[in-house]
Short mmCIF file of C-alpha atoms and ligand atoms in Angstrom, two decimals:
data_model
loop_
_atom_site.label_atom_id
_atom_site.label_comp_id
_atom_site.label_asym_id
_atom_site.label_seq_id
_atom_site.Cartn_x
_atom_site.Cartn_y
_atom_site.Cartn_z
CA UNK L 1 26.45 -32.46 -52.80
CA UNK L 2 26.90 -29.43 -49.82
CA UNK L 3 29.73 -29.74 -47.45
CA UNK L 4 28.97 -27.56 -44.33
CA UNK L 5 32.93 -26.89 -43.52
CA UNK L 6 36.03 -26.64 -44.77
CA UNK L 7 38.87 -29.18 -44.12
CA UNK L 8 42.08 -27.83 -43.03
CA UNK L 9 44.88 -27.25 -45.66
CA UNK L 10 48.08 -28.71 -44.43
CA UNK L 11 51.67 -27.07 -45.41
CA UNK L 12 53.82 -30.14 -46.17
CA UNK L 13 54.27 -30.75 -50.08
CA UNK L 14 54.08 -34.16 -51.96
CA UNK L 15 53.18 -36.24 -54.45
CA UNK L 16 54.88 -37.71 -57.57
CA UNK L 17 55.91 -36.34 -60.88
CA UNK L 18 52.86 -36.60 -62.95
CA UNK L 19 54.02 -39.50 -66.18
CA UNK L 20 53.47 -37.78 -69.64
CA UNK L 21 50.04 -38.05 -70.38
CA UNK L 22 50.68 -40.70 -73.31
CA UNK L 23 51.89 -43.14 -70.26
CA UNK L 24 48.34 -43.20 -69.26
CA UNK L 25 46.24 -46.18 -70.70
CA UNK L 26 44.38 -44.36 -73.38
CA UNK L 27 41.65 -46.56 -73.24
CA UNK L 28 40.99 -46.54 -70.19
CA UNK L 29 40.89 -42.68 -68.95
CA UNK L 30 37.93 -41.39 -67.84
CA UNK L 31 34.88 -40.74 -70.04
CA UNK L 32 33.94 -43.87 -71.79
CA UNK L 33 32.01 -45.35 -68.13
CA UNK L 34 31.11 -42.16 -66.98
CA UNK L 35 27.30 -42.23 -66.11
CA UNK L 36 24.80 -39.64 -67.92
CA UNK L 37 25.43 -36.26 -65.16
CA UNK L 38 22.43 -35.03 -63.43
CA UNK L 39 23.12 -32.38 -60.87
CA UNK L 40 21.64 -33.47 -57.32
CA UNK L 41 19.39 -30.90 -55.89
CA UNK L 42 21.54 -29.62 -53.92
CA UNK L 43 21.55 -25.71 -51.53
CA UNK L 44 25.15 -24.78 -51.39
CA UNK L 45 28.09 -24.12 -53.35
CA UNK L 46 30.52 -26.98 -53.06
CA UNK L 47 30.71 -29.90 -55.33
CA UNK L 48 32.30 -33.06 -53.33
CA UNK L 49 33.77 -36.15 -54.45
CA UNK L 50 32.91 -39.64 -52.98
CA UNK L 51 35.62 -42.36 -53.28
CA UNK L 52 34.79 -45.61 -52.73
CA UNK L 53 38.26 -47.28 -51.33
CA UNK L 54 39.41 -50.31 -50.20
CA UNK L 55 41.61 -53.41 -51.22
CA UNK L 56 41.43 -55.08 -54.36
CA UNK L 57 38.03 -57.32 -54.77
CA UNK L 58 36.44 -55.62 -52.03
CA UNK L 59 33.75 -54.21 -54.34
CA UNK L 60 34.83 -50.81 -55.00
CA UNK L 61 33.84 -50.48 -58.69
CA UNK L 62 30.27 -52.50 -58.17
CA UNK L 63 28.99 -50.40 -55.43
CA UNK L 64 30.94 -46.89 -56.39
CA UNK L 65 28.47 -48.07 -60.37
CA UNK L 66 25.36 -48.22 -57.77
CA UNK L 67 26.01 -45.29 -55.46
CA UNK L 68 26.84 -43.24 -58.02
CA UNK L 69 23.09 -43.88 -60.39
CA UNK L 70 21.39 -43.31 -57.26
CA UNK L 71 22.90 -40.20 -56.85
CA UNK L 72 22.79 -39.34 -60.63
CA UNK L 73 26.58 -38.59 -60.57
CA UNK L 74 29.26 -39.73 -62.85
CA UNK L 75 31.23 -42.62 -61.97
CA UNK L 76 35.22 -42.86 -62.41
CA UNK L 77 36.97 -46.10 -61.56
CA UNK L 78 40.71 -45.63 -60.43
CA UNK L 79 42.02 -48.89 -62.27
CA UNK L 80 41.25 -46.95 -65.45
CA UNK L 81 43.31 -44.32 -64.44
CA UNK L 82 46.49 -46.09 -63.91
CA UNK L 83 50.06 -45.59 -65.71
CA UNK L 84 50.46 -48.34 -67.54
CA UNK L 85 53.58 -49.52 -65.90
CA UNK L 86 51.53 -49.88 -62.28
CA UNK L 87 49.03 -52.16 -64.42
CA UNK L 88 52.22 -54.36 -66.05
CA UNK L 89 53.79 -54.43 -62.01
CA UNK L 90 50.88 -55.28 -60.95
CA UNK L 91 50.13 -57.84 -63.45
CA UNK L 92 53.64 -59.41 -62.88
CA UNK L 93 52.50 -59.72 -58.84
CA UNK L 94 54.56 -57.18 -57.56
CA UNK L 95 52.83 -55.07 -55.15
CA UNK L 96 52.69 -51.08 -56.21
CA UNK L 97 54.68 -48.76 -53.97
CA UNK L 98 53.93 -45.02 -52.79
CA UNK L 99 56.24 -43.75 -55.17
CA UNK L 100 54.19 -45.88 -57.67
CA UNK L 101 50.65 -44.24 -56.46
CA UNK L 102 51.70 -40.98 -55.96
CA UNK L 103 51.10 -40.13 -59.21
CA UNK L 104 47.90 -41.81 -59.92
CA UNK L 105 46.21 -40.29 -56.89
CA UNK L 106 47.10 -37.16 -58.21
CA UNK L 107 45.74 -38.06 -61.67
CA UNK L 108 42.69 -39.19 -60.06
CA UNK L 109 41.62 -36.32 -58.24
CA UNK L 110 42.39 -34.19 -61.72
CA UNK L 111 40.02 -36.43 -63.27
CA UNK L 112 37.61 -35.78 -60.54
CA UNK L 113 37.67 -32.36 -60.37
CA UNK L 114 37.61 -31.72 -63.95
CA UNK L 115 34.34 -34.31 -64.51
CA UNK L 116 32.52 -32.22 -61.83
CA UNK L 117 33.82 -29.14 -63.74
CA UNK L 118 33.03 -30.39 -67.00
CA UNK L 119 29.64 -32.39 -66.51
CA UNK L 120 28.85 -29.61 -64.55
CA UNK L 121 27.84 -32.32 -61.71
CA UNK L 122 27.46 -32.00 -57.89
CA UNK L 123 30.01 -34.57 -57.07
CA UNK L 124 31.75 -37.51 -58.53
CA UNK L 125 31.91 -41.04 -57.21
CA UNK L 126 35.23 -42.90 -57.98
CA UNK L 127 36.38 -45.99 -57.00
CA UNK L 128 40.44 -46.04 -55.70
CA UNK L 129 41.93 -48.53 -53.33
CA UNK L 130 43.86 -45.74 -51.33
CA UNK L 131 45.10 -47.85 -48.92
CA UNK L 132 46.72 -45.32 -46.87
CA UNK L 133 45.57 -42.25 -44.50
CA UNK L 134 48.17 -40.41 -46.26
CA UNK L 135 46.41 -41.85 -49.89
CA UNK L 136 43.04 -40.17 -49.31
CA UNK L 137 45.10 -37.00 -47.96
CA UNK L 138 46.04 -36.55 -51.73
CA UNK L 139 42.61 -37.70 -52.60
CA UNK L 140 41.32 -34.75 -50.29
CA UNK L 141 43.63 -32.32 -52.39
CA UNK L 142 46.09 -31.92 -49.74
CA UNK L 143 49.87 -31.23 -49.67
CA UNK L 144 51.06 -34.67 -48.15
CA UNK L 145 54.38 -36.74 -48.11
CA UNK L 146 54.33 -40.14 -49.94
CA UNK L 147 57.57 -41.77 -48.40
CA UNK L 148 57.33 -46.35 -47.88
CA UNK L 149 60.79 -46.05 -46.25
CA UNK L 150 61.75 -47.68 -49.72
CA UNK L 151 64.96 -45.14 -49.25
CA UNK L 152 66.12 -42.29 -50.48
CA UNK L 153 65.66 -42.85 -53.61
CA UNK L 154 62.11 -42.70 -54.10
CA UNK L 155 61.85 -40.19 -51.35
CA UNK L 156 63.48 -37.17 -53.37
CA UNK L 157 61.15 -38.68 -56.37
CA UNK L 158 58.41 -37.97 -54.14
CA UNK L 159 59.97 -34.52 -53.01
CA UNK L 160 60.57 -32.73 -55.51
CA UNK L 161 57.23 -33.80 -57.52
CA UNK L 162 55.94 -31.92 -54.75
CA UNK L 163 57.63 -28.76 -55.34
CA UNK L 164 55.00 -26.12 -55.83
CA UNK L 165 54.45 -25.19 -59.28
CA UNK L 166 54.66 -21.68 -60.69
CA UNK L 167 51.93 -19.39 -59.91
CA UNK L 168 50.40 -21.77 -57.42
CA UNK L 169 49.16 -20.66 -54.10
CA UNK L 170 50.57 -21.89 -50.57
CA UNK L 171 47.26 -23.34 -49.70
CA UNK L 172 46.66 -25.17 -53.26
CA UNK L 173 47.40 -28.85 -53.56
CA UNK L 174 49.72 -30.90 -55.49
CA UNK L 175 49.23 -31.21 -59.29
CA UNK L 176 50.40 -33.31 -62.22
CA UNK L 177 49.68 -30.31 -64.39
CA UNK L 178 49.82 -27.39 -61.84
CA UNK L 179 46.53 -26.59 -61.27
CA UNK L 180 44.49 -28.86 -58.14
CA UNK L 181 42.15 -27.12 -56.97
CA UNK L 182 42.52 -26.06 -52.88
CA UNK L 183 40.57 -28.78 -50.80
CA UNK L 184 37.89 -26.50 -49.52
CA UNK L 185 36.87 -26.45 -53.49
CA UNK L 186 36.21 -29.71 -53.56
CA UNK L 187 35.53 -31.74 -50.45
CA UNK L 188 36.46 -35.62 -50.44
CA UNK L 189 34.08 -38.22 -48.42
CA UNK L 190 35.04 -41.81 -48.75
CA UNK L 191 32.98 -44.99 -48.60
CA UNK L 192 34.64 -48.43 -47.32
CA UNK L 193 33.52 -51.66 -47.82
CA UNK L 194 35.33 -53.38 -44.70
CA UNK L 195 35.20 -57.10 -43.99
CA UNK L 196 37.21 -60.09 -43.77
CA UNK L 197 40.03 -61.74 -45.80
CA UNK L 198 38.38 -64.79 -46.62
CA UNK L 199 35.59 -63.06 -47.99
CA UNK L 200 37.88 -61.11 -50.03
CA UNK L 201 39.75 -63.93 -51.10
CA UNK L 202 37.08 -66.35 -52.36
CA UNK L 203 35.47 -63.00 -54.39
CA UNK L 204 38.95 -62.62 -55.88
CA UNK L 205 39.67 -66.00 -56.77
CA UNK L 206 36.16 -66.72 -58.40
CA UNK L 207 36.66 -63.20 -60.71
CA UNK L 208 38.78 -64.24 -63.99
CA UNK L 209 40.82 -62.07 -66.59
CA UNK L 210 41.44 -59.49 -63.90
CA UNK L 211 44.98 -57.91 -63.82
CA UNK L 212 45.16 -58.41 -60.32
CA UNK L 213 46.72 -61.53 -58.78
CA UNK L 214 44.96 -63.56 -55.53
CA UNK L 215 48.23 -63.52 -53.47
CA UNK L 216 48.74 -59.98 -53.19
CA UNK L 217 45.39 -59.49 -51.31
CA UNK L 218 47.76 -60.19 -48.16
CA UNK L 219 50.31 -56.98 -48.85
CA UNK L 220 47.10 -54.70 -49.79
CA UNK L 221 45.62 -56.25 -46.02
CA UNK L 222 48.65 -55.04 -44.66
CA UNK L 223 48.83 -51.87 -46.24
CA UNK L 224 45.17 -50.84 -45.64
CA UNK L 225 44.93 -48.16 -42.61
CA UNK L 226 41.13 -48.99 -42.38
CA UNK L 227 39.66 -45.49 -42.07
CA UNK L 228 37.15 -45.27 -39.54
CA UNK L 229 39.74 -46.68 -37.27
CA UNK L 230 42.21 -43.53 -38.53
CA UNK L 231 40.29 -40.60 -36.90
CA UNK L 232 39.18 -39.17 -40.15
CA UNK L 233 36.31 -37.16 -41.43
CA UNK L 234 33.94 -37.96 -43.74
CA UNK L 235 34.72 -41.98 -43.40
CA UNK L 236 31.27 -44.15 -44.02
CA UNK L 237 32.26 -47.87 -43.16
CA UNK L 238 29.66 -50.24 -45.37
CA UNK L 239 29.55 -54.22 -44.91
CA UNK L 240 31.27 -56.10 -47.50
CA UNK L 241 29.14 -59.07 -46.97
CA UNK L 242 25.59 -57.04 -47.08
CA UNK L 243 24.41 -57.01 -51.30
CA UNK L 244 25.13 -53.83 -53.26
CA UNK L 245 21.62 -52.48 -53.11
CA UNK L 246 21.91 -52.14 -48.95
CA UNK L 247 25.65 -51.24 -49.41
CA UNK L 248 23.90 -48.11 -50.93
CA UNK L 249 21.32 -47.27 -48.96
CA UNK L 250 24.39 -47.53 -45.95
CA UNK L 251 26.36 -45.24 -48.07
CA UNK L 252 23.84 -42.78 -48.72
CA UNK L 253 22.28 -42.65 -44.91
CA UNK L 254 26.55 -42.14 -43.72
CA UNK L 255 26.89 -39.50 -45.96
CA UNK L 256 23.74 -37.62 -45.60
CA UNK L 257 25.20 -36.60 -41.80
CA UNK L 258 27.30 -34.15 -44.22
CA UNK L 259 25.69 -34.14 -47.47
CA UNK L 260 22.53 -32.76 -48.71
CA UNK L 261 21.01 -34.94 -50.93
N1 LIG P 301 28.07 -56.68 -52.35
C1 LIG P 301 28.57 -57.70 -53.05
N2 LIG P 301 28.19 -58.96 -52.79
C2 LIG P 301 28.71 -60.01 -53.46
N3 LIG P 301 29.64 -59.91 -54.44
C3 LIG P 301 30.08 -58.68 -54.74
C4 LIG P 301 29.58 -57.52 -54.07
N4 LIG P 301 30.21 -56.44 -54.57
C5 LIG P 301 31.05 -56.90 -55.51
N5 LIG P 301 30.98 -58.24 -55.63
C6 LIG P 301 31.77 -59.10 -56.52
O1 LIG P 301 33.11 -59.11 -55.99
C7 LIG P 301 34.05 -59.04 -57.05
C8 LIG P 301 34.91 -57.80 -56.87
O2 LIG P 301 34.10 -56.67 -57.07
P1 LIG P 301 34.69 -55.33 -57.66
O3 LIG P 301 35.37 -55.57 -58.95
O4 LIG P 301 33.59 -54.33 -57.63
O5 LIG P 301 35.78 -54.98 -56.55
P2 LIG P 301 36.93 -53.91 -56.58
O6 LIG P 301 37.18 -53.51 -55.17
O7 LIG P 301 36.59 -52.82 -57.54
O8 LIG P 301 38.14 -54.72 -57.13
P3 LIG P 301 39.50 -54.20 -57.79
O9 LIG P 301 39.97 -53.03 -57.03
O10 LIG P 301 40.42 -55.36 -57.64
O11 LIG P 301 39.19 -53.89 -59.21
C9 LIG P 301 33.25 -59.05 -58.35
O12 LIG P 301 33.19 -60.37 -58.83
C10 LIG P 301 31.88 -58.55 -57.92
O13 LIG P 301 30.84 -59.03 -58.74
O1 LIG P 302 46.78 -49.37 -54.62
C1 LIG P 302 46.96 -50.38 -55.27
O2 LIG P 302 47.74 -51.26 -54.95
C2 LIG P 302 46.19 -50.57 -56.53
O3 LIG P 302 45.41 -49.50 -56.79
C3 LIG P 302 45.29 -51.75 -56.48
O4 LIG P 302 44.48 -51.66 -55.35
C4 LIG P 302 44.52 -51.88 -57.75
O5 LIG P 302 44.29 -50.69 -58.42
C5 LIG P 302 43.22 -52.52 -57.65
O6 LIG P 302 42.67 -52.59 -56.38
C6 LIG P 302 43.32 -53.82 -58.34
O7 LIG P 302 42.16 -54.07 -58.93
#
């Protein structure tokens, strides 16, 4: 995957201190669903991840499996990247907050960059709710503030996790472990299944044994900034009602306006 430009690098600093790598669900980082890599054929330098975002049950996972076998790229899914203590909150119904996510986004695009580096891919596709503009602005590898007006509290958590680490660069992003790379390295698109709430809800109440409870569909609704409506780049809007198999061919003919594939 070829990204003609680079995004702009922004100078603000956040994100949230990494957890110790043991508060990560072991079984569930990133490597036992990865896909077989195959690099795309592709004429340019740049790598890019493609996230697959949206709220909870709107198919993330199934069509981020799909997209990414027919584009021969491994396939993370951002549930399996969570702390443990978002998946017990979550579990117990309580909705996560940023100073909750802040962390995990930054976990997730470690994971992604260091699959591409590692498979020696093109690209990544990964499935992660981010909800938020603000969300994918981590995603994208840039220096953002995380702040839900939850107070000052979780504020400074946020601020000083984004206090640039030693020997990082002023243009670099924000890093559990120090080292994200910038965002021109790695270019972010992101893929939305959008539709409506009864949709979502009837999909989420038929699914069983999923940490995820029904009733907080309505906070994640009001959480969502849906992202073609946010004046970003590199959004592709899908239909949630439309079956997997078109889902991808609407992914792939959004993305090939910046992607050579
Ligand atoms: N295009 C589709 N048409 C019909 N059902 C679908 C479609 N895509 C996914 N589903 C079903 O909807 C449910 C939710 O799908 P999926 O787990 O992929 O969503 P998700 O966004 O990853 O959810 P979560 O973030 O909560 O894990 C599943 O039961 C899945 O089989
Ligand atoms: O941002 C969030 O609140 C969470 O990431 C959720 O969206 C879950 O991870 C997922 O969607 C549930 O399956």
């Amino acid at each position: 995957m070829a990204a003609p430009e680079d995004p702009e690098v922004t100078a603000d600093v956040s994100s949230a201190p990494a957890p110790a790598a043991e508060d990560f669900a072991k079984d569930r980082v990133a490597g036992e669903r990865l896909t077989d890599p195959v690099s795309l054929n592709v004429h340019a330098a740049e790598v890019s991840p493609c996230m697959i975002v949206g709220v909870s049950g709107s198919g993330k996972s199934t069509l981020g499996q799909a997209l990414a076998a027919s584009l021969s790229l491994p396939f993370l899914d951002g549930d399996d990247l969570h702390p443990l203590s978002n998946i017990e909150k979550m579990s117990r119904g309580e909705p996560l907050t940023d100073a909750d996510r802040a962390p995990w986004l930054v976990h997730i695009r470690e994971e992604g960059s260091s699959t591409v580096r590692e498979k020696q891919t093109a690209g990544v596709v990964v499935a992660c709710s981010a909800l938020k503009r603000r969300y994918r602005d981590v995603l994208r590898g840039e220096r953002v503030g995380l702040d839900d007006n939850k107070g000052q509290e979780e504020s400074e958590v946020v601020r000083r996790a984004g206090e640039t680490e030693p020997g990082a660069g002023g243009s670099e992003g924000p890093t559990a472990s120090g080292h994200l790379e910038r965002p021109s390295d790695l270019r972010t698109f992101f893929v939305h299944p959008h539709g409506t709430r009864d949709v979502l809800l009837s999909r989420m109440e038929s699914r069983k044994g999923h940490f995820f409870k029904a009733a907080m569909l309505d906070t994640q609704l009001a959480t969502l900034e849906v992202p073609a409506l946010s004046g970003e780049d590199g959004i592709v809007q899908v239909d949630l009602e439309h079956d997997t198999q078109r889902q991808v061919e609407e992914a792939r003919a959004g993305l090939s306006k910046w992607i050579i594939m």
